[in-house]
Amino acid sequence: MTSNHRRPRAALSAVAMAAAATVAFTTAGSAGSSAAPSQPGNVALAASNLKPAAKASTPAQKAAVKKAAAKKAAAKKAAAKKAAARKAAAKKAAAKKAVAKRKAAQTAAKKRAAALAAKKKAAAKRVAAQKAARTAAARESALLRSQAKARAAARAKLARTRAARPVTASTPVAATLTASPSASATPTASTTPSADASATSTPATSTPATSTPATSTPATSTPAASASATSTASAAASTTPAASATPAPEAAPLADTDGTVGDLDLPRIPWEGGSKYWGQFRNANKAGWAKDDFFPVAVWWNGFSNDAEAQYDKSLGINTYVEMDPSANYKNFEKNGMFWIGPKLNETFTDDSTNWVGNFLGDEVDGRFEPAEGLAQMRAGQAKGKQGPRFNYANFTGLMVSSYFKKADAEAYMATTDAASMDMYWYTVPFCNWDNYNEDYYIFKVPQAHCRTSASYGKVVEGMRTRDAADGKLQPLWNFIELSDPNLPGQKSYGPIKPAQIKGAAMSSVINEARGLIYYNQDYGNCSAGSLVRQNQYDKIFCAKEQVEAMGEVNNFLHKMAPVLNTQSYKWDFGKGLDTMLKSKDGNAYIFAMIDGNDHAGSRTFTLPSELKGKKIEVVDENRSITPNANGTFTDNFASESTYHVYKVS
């Protein structure tokens, strides 16, 4: 094996030697001659394949080599430049990306910080709003409670004063009910007649403010009425009564008509039965409260000492009294067709006194006591009242429909009564002008811009109905309306209420299904009076004259509409910006309408139910009619927030 390796190596050496010889020969030949020998050429060619090419020796070759080298160098330089550019671009892109990333991170951080700040601000705002709401609620609750207690104290003081100065049958009640009467309206009493004399008196004249009472007996002086309407009542113990005022006749109820509108094919509003509800209570039923044409209108702390005063009240549409001097004789209620809700005033009242229709369980008990104590008092009165022939009635404060008053307590209070009312005097109390006003204080929304409106009175009735419906047993709900300025001394007042506002508040209450009204009859402001109604009877220039007369106008209109009001309402949406009630009676449909309190006065468009399309529309008591469009719509104007219209469709 060793020899095999050596042989090729020896052969290779021989070839190499031959190649070397050839190179030498070729070199030598080129020096002496331009032609190379023919035979050794092959050896030289073979040898040339075994060594590098010789360097270019000609200028062309040199230029070509130089050009190739330059091209190569330029390519290398271009490649390096491109590489450097790529590297720079990558570095720049990386830097830009890093900057963008930093900016994005900073922006995100700022957004997170802003979101956190906004969240904290919103939380702080909610806390502040909740704190303001709690403060407002506490302030409203304290105000309602203080008013309830102050009024209770005022009533107690008034009762003590009356007990010290008993009202006789011939003494005008204004003499003891007026808190601060004007000098021109101070009646003085003469001799005291027997009870029979009062019982047989008959109204004779027609103008209560200027009537001149007279007597036929020499034992009694006979004063004359002065120009300032100073009135002195007198009577004799005979059957010849003193001359007294004859009230305006009560408006007649609507007569039955043969129209073309029957029961509408619409769902009904839940109700307690209208006037038929009173049929379950013996006295109210016997007194006529269950009749279709009856509508209760009560007055707070009024009284009458003779037939003229009772009939004057009746001319204003008043038929019921709550709170009164304890000396009142029951016979005067029966004789004048008036009704009493309250305790047994004296021995003239018995369980057979049918015009004594209701028991009064209390005024503003929810505001004067904590719920446990107040409910115990109400339930005790409820149990006692159930033993007799009368219904149980109570009046509550606005706390009952407050979103801060416990729902269970409010519902428990409502369950103790057979009829209930609430007092919230939107036009005159400070609530609507408070700082940090909370439109959600009540269980219904009351925007501050529309707080002092008639619509707010209707919302109270709506809120009461919500509380009342909880036990599934509905009762008649009444609403309080102030006659002037009910705010106690020391409290800021925004009154007195205006005449149109009294009428609007009454109608808004009825549109929202109030089954009766009760008027707050005292003024603690500039028109100071313990009985606005009675003072107006005797004082020709009384400062609340327009308010009392406006009350009478709307009351008598409601008595006229009583047969309609005592029917079950239909559910129907007449259109945006309206607060309405739809009823039908004796072949006619009736639409009671106001604006909804959340919008401004002006025109409103009504869309009629299909059954009423093409019917004639009369605007009740306005001496005008409306022709609806072919599509069953019509438009009418509401001049103010307290404006109302009643449409008769036949």
XYZ file of C-alpha atoms in Angstrom:
650
model
C 0.000 0.000 0.000
C 2.874 2.283 0.593
C 4.122 1.967 -2.943
C 0.665 2.868 -4.304
C 0.756 6.204 -2.609
C 4.164 7.032 -3.786
C 3.589 6.400 -7.476
C 1.118 9.159 -8.126
C 3.263 11.541 -6.204
C 6.251 10.605 -8.469
C 4.122 11.054 -11.579
C 2.920 14.417 -10.404
C 6.507 15.491 -9.869
C 7.358 14.540 -13.399
C 4.511 16.539 -14.789
C 5.526 19.503 -12.686
C 9.083 19.263 -13.912
C 7.879 19.137 -17.491
C 5.713 22.182 -16.913
C 8.627 24.037 -15.457
C 10.766 23.126 -18.388
C 8.109 24.264 -20.753
C 7.873 27.619 -19.040
C 11.585 28.014 -19.258
C 11.627 27.047 -22.916
C 8.736 29.333 -23.750
C 10.352 32.197 -21.999
C 13.588 31.611 -23.680
C 11.917 31.278 -27.080
C 9.950 34.491 -26.758
C 13.121 36.341 -26.056
C 14.804 35.179 -29.221
C 11.944 34.668 -31.708
C 8.289 35.643 -32.133
C 7.168 32.122 -33.085
C 7.066 29.358 -30.569
C 8.055 25.835 -31.444
C 5.130 23.681 -32.373
C 5.797 20.706 -30.320
C 6.389 22.204 -26.923
C 3.172 24.390 -27.225
C 0.895 21.676 -25.967
C 3.030 21.306 -22.942
C 2.842 25.060 -22.294
C -0.979 25.043 -22.747
C -1.340 22.232 -20.286
C 0.943 24.048 -17.885
C -1.140 27.269 -18.196
C -4.134 25.460 -16.731
C -2.162 24.787 -13.592
C -1.269 28.398 -12.648
C -3.043 31.802 -12.254
C -3.454 34.001 -15.274
C -0.807 36.535 -15.777
C -1.548 40.180 -14.925
C -2.892 42.357 -17.704
C -0.089 43.981 -19.452
C -1.875 46.045 -22.088
C -3.487 49.428 -21.404
C -6.863 48.105 -22.425
C -6.531 45.250 -20.079
C -5.356 47.518 -17.341
C -8.275 49.893 -17.930
C -10.699 47.006 -17.922
C -9.240 45.694 -14.685
C -9.281 49.163 -13.192
C -12.831 49.712 -14.334
C -13.927 46.381 -12.908
C -12.200 47.181 -9.643
C -13.824 50.623 -9.522
C -17.199 49.130 -10.316
C -16.692 46.563 -7.642
C -15.627 49.243 -5.185
C -18.626 51.398 -6.139
C -20.982 48.463 -5.697
C -19.401 47.704 -2.366
C -19.684 51.340 -1.371
C -23.336 51.464 -2.550
C -24.068 48.284 -0.652
C -22.431 49.744 2.425
C -24.387 52.955 1.959
C -27.606 51.009 1.579
C -26.783 48.968 4.628
C -26.029 52.152 6.555
C -29.289 53.708 5.314
C -31.191 50.604 6.286
C -29.543 50.645 9.654
C -30.265 54.363 10.098
C -33.874 53.900 8.962
C -34.293 50.983 11.337
C -32.755 53.020 14.116
C -34.997 55.979 13.280
C -38.071 53.745 13.088
C -37.159 52.169 16.394
C -36.698 55.594 17.921
C -39.976 56.803 16.448
C -41.702 53.683 17.667
C -40.221 54.197 21.092
C -41.410 57.813 21.111
C -44.888 56.774 19.978
C -44.932 54.083 22.622
C -43.918 56.599 25.279
C -46.558 59.043 24.053
C -49.200 56.321 23.962
C -48.248 55.312 27.452
C -48.392 58.943 28.586
C -51.767 59.438 26.866
C -53.114 56.271 28.407
C -51.820 57.362 31.780
C -53.449 60.771 31.323
C -56.730 59.134 30.284
C -56.594 56.845 33.282
C -55.864 59.793 35.516
C -58.658 61.838 33.898
C -61.093 58.933 34.179
C -60.131 58.453 37.803
C -60.494 62.184 38.444
C -63.877 62.219 36.667
C -64.961 59.192 38.662
C -63.885 60.857 41.877
C -65.610 64.074 40.818
C -68.798 62.196 39.920
C -68.639 60.333 43.215
C -68.114 63.605 45.056
C -71.002 65.143 43.120
C -73.239 62.205 44.006
C -72.236 62.466 47.627
C -72.879 66.213 47.549
C -76.236 65.667 45.823
C -77.175 62.994 48.323
C -76.104 65.240 51.161
C -78.070 68.151 49.677
C -81.063 65.868 49.159
C -80.839 64.637 52.733
C -80.523 68.219 53.927
C -83.509 69.273 51.818
C -85.486 66.265 52.993
C -84.651 66.974 56.605
C -85.538 70.626 56.133
C -88.829 69.803 54.413
C -89.662 67.194 57.029
C -88.786 69.600 59.823
C -90.880 72.315 58.187
C -93.879 70.045 57.769
C -93.558 68.804 61.325
C -93.121 72.298 62.742
C -96.115 73.521 60.762
C -98.197 70.593 61.963
C -97.258 71.257 65.578
C -97.698 75.026 65.232
C -101.118 74.597 63.662
C -102.084 72.153 66.376
C -101.025 74.736 68.967
C -102.934 77.448 67.082
C -106.035 75.273 67.007
C -105.725 74.562 70.721
C -105.361 78.266 71.436
C -108.332 79.060 69.204
C -110.373 76.402 70.976
C -109.456 77.871 74.375
C -110.415 81.337 73.160
C -113.746 80.087 71.886
C -114.379 78.217 75.099
C -113.878 81.487 76.956
C -116.147 83.342 74.505
C -118.918 80.910 73.510
C -120.736 81.717 70.298
C -124.446 82.289 70.736
C -127.064 81.498 68.166
C -127.329 85.140 67.149
C -123.635 86.032 67.113
C -121.977 85.968 63.672
C -119.229 83.372 63.771
C -116.861 85.889 62.237
C -116.769 87.644 65.593
C -114.808 84.787 67.121
C -113.199 83.192 64.063
C -111.471 86.290 62.717
C -107.865 86.487 63.814
C -107.382 90.179 63.023
C -110.528 91.585 61.386
C -110.613 95.050 59.929
C -112.391 97.752 61.858
C -115.178 97.895 59.315
C -116.046 94.251 59.715
C -116.436 93.762 63.460
C -119.871 92.400 64.264
C -121.236 92.907 67.750
C -123.830 90.762 69.420
C -127.006 91.981 71.007
C -129.289 89.973 73.199
C -129.049 86.217 73.030
C -132.154 84.569 71.648
C -133.362 81.122 72.467
C -132.333 78.165 70.381
C -135.783 78.114 68.823
C -135.334 81.629 67.500
C -132.261 80.583 65.579
C -133.933 77.458 64.382
C -136.812 79.312 62.786
C -134.971 82.179 61.182
C -135.528 82.602 57.450
C -133.212 84.437 55.035
C -134.828 87.502 53.527
C -132.400 89.796 51.720
C -130.035 89.041 48.877
C -126.726 90.814 49.580
C -124.859 89.428 52.591
C -122.283 92.207 52.781
C -124.807 95.020 53.025
C -127.813 93.428 54.713
C -129.292 95.223 57.735
C -130.420 92.796 60.417
C -133.553 93.900 62.201
C -135.779 92.674 64.998
C -139.432 92.979 65.814
C -139.043 93.052 69.576
C -138.307 96.168 71.607
C -135.988 94.220 73.857
C -133.324 94.100 71.152
C -131.578 97.050 69.557
C -131.739 97.347 65.785
C -128.492 98.594 64.223
C -128.182 99.583 60.602
C -125.507 98.445 58.222
C -122.936 101.125 57.487
C -121.280 101.950 54.188
C -118.224 100.018 55.304
C -120.308 96.888 55.706
C -120.188 96.843 59.514
C -122.761 94.293 60.505
C -124.484 93.836 63.865
C -126.514 90.700 64.238
C -129.546 90.587 66.492
C -132.436 88.285 67.058
C -135.555 87.959 69.152
C -136.874 85.094 71.168
C -139.916 85.055 68.938
C -140.671 83.432 65.610
C -139.936 86.661 63.763
C -136.292 86.284 62.679
C -133.778 88.959 61.874
C -133.361 89.844 58.242
C -130.468 87.918 56.785
C -128.753 87.220 53.510
C -130.268 84.969 50.893
C -127.526 83.086 49.069
C -127.346 82.671 45.354
C -129.138 79.515 44.237
C -126.991 76.434 43.968
C -126.171 75.454 40.398
C -128.451 72.731 39.094
C -126.856 69.431 38.119
C -126.572 68.485 34.494
C -129.787 67.130 33.058
C -129.901 63.767 31.316
C -129.585 64.021 27.559
C -130.327 61.735 24.651
C -126.937 61.759 22.973
C -125.234 59.324 20.695
C -122.173 58.391 22.767
C -122.432 55.193 24.762
C -119.837 53.403 26.836
C -116.472 53.687 25.144
C -114.484 50.607 24.242
C -111.534 51.660 26.408
C -109.957 50.393 29.647
C -111.097 52.072 32.865
C -109.230 53.864 35.648
C -109.318 51.890 38.925
C -111.716 53.519 41.368
C -113.537 53.015 44.617
C -117.051 53.490 43.264
C -117.676 57.232 43.192
C -120.606 58.446 45.294
C -121.855 54.855 45.633
C -118.887 54.262 47.945
C -120.633 56.206 50.721
C -123.600 53.824 50.682
C -121.767 51.424 53.021
C -121.805 53.973 55.870
C -125.242 54.348 57.457
C -125.224 58.055 58.186
C -123.604 59.129 54.921
C -126.030 56.962 52.994
C -129.060 58.412 54.779
C -127.688 61.936 54.333
C -127.620 61.524 50.548
C -123.889 61.119 49.971
C -124.482 58.032 47.810
C -126.523 59.988 45.259
C -125.042 60.548 41.800
C -125.227 64.319 42.094
C -123.297 64.598 45.376
C -119.740 65.932 45.553
C -118.174 66.711 48.968
C -116.629 70.153 49.434
C -115.378 70.817 52.960
C -114.002 73.858 54.748
C -111.466 73.786 57.574
C -112.278 75.533 60.869
C -115.381 77.370 59.807
C -118.695 77.500 61.579
C -122.139 79.016 61.405
C -124.364 80.422 64.118
C -127.517 80.986 62.092
C -129.222 79.909 58.897
C -127.962 82.915 56.928
C -124.354 81.933 57.541
C -125.014 78.308 56.645
C -126.774 79.295 53.437
C -123.993 81.731 52.549
C -121.513 78.867 52.826
C -123.801 76.721 50.714
C -123.879 79.429 48.022
C -120.101 78.985 47.775
C -120.534 75.268 47.170
C -119.507 74.279 50.714
C -121.498 71.403 52.162
C -119.177 69.890 54.790
C -117.240 71.114 57.843
C -114.110 69.750 59.510
C -113.160 71.312 62.879
C -115.616 73.716 64.468
C -116.550 75.453 67.698
C -117.886 72.852 70.158
C -121.043 74.864 70.866
C -122.522 74.191 67.396
C -126.033 72.732 67.462
C -126.576 69.636 65.335
C -130.075 70.762 64.299
C -128.515 73.590 62.285
C -126.643 71.034 60.140
C -129.745 69.015 59.463
C -131.949 72.012 58.743
C -129.512 73.554 56.251
C -128.414 70.343 54.565
C -124.834 70.637 55.823
C -122.564 67.866 57.129
C -120.137 67.413 60.008
C -116.934 65.320 60.123
C -115.400 65.220 63.552
C -116.018 64.295 67.172
C -119.251 64.583 69.115
C -119.322 68.326 69.744
C -121.999 68.292 72.424
C -125.141 66.478 73.552
C -127.096 67.614 70.480
C -125.094 65.030 68.479
C -126.119 61.360 68.654
C -125.523 58.264 66.561
C -128.860 59.000 64.909
C -127.607 62.405 63.746
C -127.379 61.393 60.095
C -125.700 64.645 58.976
C -122.837 63.747 61.310
C -121.320 61.593 58.595
C -117.690 61.034 59.587
C -115.175 60.690 62.394
C -111.988 62.725 62.251
C -109.040 60.530 63.225
C -106.545 63.379 63.247
C -104.792 66.177 61.398
C -101.198 65.735 60.205
C -100.564 62.871 62.617
C -97.753 61.711 60.317
C -96.052 65.069 60.796
C -96.592 65.511 64.522
C -95.506 62.070 65.701
C -92.988 59.399 64.897
C -94.578 56.569 62.862
C -94.912 54.095 65.752
C -96.756 56.579 67.955
C -98.779 58.093 65.124
C -99.902 54.738 63.766
C -100.905 53.551 67.231
C -103.072 56.660 67.617
C -104.626 56.232 64.164
C -105.358 52.533 64.679
C -106.995 53.207 68.012
C -109.257 55.794 66.377
C -109.934 53.448 63.494
C -111.053 50.638 65.808
C -113.298 52.978 67.779
C -114.818 54.489 64.647
C -115.690 51.124 63.160
C -118.188 50.619 65.971
C -120.369 53.498 64.773
C -122.364 54.500 61.675
C -119.762 56.906 60.295
C -116.675 56.674 58.082
C -113.160 57.443 59.359
C -111.360 60.398 57.790
C -107.884 61.889 58.378
C -105.661 64.528 56.830
C -101.949 63.940 56.239
C -98.913 66.050 55.347
C -96.789 65.913 52.206
C -94.440 63.537 54.051
C -96.774 60.732 53.035
C -95.779 61.112 49.387
C -92.153 61.940 50.106
C -89.511 59.608 48.715
C -87.733 59.886 52.088
C -90.715 58.738 54.150
C -90.779 54.973 54.597
C -93.125 53.443 52.060
C -94.400 50.886 54.565
C -95.263 53.604 57.101
C -97.104 55.705 54.501
C -99.104 52.713 53.322
C -99.906 51.731 56.908
C -101.255 55.232 57.604
C -103.466 55.090 54.507
C -104.861 51.737 55.586
C -106.367 53.271 58.750
C -108.877 55.528 56.946
C -112.047 55.257 54.881
C -111.366 58.660 53.297
C -108.214 60.773 53.410
C -106.765 64.086 52.291
C -103.367 65.744 52.126
C -102.171 69.326 52.490
C -99.309 70.611 50.365
C -99.703 74.284 49.454
C -97.568 74.566 46.316
C -98.418 78.148 45.431
C -97.562 79.652 48.821
C -94.997 77.556 50.736
C -91.200 78.099 50.415
C -90.416 74.589 49.093
C -90.347 75.546 45.410
C -87.659 78.204 45.981
C -85.213 76.313 48.144
C -81.498 76.165 47.348
C -80.386 72.660 46.334
C -83.938 72.034 45.174
C -84.574 68.314 44.758
C -87.173 67.523 42.102
C -87.212 63.901 43.265
C -88.084 64.719 46.879
C -91.587 63.395 46.297
C -92.454 60.031 44.732
C -93.495 61.990 41.651
C -91.094 64.308 39.798
C -91.659 68.050 40.242
C -89.260 70.184 38.142
C -88.480 73.413 39.970
C -89.445 75.553 36.973
C -92.970 74.125 37.165
C -93.248 73.662 40.926
C -95.691 76.510 41.625
C -98.369 75.267 39.249
C -101.853 73.820 39.504
C -100.502 70.551 38.122
C -98.543 69.992 41.340
C -101.824 69.709 43.268
C -102.931 66.951 40.916
C -99.622 65.160 41.432
C -100.317 65.040 45.176
C -103.553 63.160 44.489
C -101.690 60.847 42.125
C -99.081 60.182 44.835
C -101.778 59.534 47.433
C -103.426 57.039 45.084
C -100.109 55.191 44.768
C -99.894 54.872 48.555
C -103.578 53.981 48.887
C -103.541 51.268 46.218
C -100.895 49.207 48.041
C -103.438 47.204 50.045
C -105.698 46.670 47.021
C -108.562 48.575 48.636
C -109.232 52.056 47.257
C -110.878 54.904 49.173
C -112.006 58.427 48.207
C -109.099 60.873 48.281
C -109.588 64.602 48.820
C -107.100 67.422 48.419
C -106.453 70.569 50.467
C -106.265 73.967 48.758
C -105.288 77.178 50.481
C -107.701 80.120 50.276
C -105.084 82.779 50.934
C -101.756 82.583 52.809
C -101.492 79.642 55.231
C -97.882 80.199 56.280
C -97.395 80.740 59.980
C -95.749 83.939 61.297
C -91.989 83.878 60.850
C -92.103 81.632 57.779
C -91.378 83.079 54.353
C -94.499 83.213 52.225
C -94.952 83.304 48.465
C -98.683 83.940 48.729
C -101.422 84.782 48.854
C -102.708 82.349 46.264
C -104.416 84.023 43.285
C -108.095 83.420 42.383
C -107.277 81.656 39.084
C -104.781 79.466 40.914
C -107.443 78.320 43.394
C -109.653 77.227 40.524
C -106.771 75.566 38.678
C -105.620 73.683 41.791
C -109.164 72.424 42.362
C -109.591 71.229 38.780
C -106.139 69.621 38.636
C -107.009 67.672 41.778
C -110.271 66.451 40.249
C -108.658 65.553 36.912
C -106.297 63.335 38.886
C -109.277 61.538 40.466
C -109.816 63.510 43.691
C -113.300 62.670 44.997
C -113.620 65.797 47.090
C -111.973 69.084 48.090
C -111.230 70.774 51.399
C -110.177 74.420 51.781
C -107.751 75.827 54.319
C -109.764 78.716 55.710
C -107.165 80.698 57.694
C -104.661 83.405 56.783
C -101.672 84.190 58.979
C -100.250 86.800 56.604
C -101.348 90.283 55.569
C -105.008 89.283 55.168
C -105.129 87.888 58.675
C -108.341 86.012 59.419
C -109.452 82.997 61.442
C -112.239 82.324 58.918
C -111.810 83.751 55.443
C -115.246 82.545 54.372
C -117.104 84.125 57.248
C -115.067 87.322 57.149
C -115.901 87.711 53.467
C -119.608 87.413 54.248
C -119.549 90.410 56.579
C -116.764 92.567 55.140
C -117.658 94.143 51.800
C -114.063 95.160 51.075
C -112.369 92.079 52.506
C -108.828 91.513 51.207
C -109.496 87.871 50.237
C -112.834 88.579 48.565
C -111.696 87.522 45.092
C -110.191 84.282 46.400
C -113.365 83.302 48.273
C -115.523 84.068 45.244
C -113.208 82.069 42.939
C -113.542 79.127 45.305
C -117.319 79.418 45.060
C -117.203 79.482 41.248
C -115.175 76.311 40.864
C -117.092 74.524 43.649
C -120.449 75.185 42.028
C -119.104 74.116 38.646
C -118.012 70.821 40.183
C -121.430 70.361 41.797
C -122.974 70.923 38.377
C -120.674 68.275 36.911
C -121.140 65.856 39.851
C -123.241 63.293 37.910
C -120.375 63.068 35.425
C -117.648 63.093 38.079
C -119.312 60.170 39.840
C -118.719 57.867 36.850
C -115.634 55.735 36.304
C -112.999 57.357 34.111
C -111.474 55.880 30.957
C -107.781 55.507 30.199
C -106.866 57.535 27.122
C -103.869 59.646 26.110
C -105.140 62.726 24.256
C -101.664 63.993 23.407
C -98.408 65.525 24.558
C -98.407 68.267 27.183
C -101.927 67.512 28.459
C -103.375 66.348 31.763
C -106.854 64.973 31.087
C -109.767 62.928 32.404
C -112.292 61.192 30.128
C -115.790 60.168 31.255
C -119.177 59.424 29.689
C -122.652 60.087 31.014
C -126.141 59.907 29.496
C -124.999 59.607 25.902
C -122.241 62.225 26.078
C -118.504 62.028 26.593
C -116.706 64.613 28.740
C -113.057 65.608 28.527
C -111.619 67.563 31.491
C -108.317 69.085 30.408
C -105.372 71.204 31.604
C -101.725 71.389 30.593
C -99.521 68.887 32.385
C -97.376 71.368 34.320
C -94.126 70.343 32.641
C -94.603 72.638 29.686
C -95.610 76.216 29.028
C -99.085 77.538 28.344
C -100.347 77.761 24.782
C -102.150 75.612 22.250
C -102.515 71.852 22.600
C -103.700 69.254 20.106
C -106.146 66.550 21.195
C -106.474 63.176 19.491
C -109.932 61.692 20.064
C -110.733 57.985 20.530
C -112.173 56.446 17.383
C -115.715 56.363 18.829
C -115.684 60.164 19.217
C -114.448 61.074 15.737
C -116.886 63.223 13.818
C -118.855 64.213 16.941
C -119.832 67.738 17.953
C -117.718 69.332 20.691
C -119.111 71.961 23.053
C -116.848 73.764 25.527
C -118.865 73.665 28.739
C -119.769 77.079 30.222
C -117.647 78.954 27.657
C -120.330 79.627 25.031
C -118.289 78.191 22.172
C -117.911 74.974 20.223
C -115.116 73.236 18.337
C -115.210 71.304 15.084
C -112.604 68.539 15.055
C -110.636 67.653 11.940
C -111.563 64.692 9.766
C -108.776 62.661 11.383
C -110.328 63.136 14.826
C -108.033 65.840 16.207
C -108.709 69.363 17.449
C -106.633 72.173 18.920
C -107.446 74.541 21.771
C -105.556 77.194 23.723
C -104.638 77.273 27.407
C -103.875 80.856 28.389
C -101.990 79.982 31.589
C -100.816 77.003 33.580
C -104.010 77.176 35.691
C -106.412 77.324 32.711
C -108.818 74.422 32.296
C -111.491 73.444 29.783
C -114.263 70.849 29.883
C -115.422 69.491 26.519
C -118.787 67.827 25.992
C -118.709 65.462 23.011
C -122.048 64.323 21.609
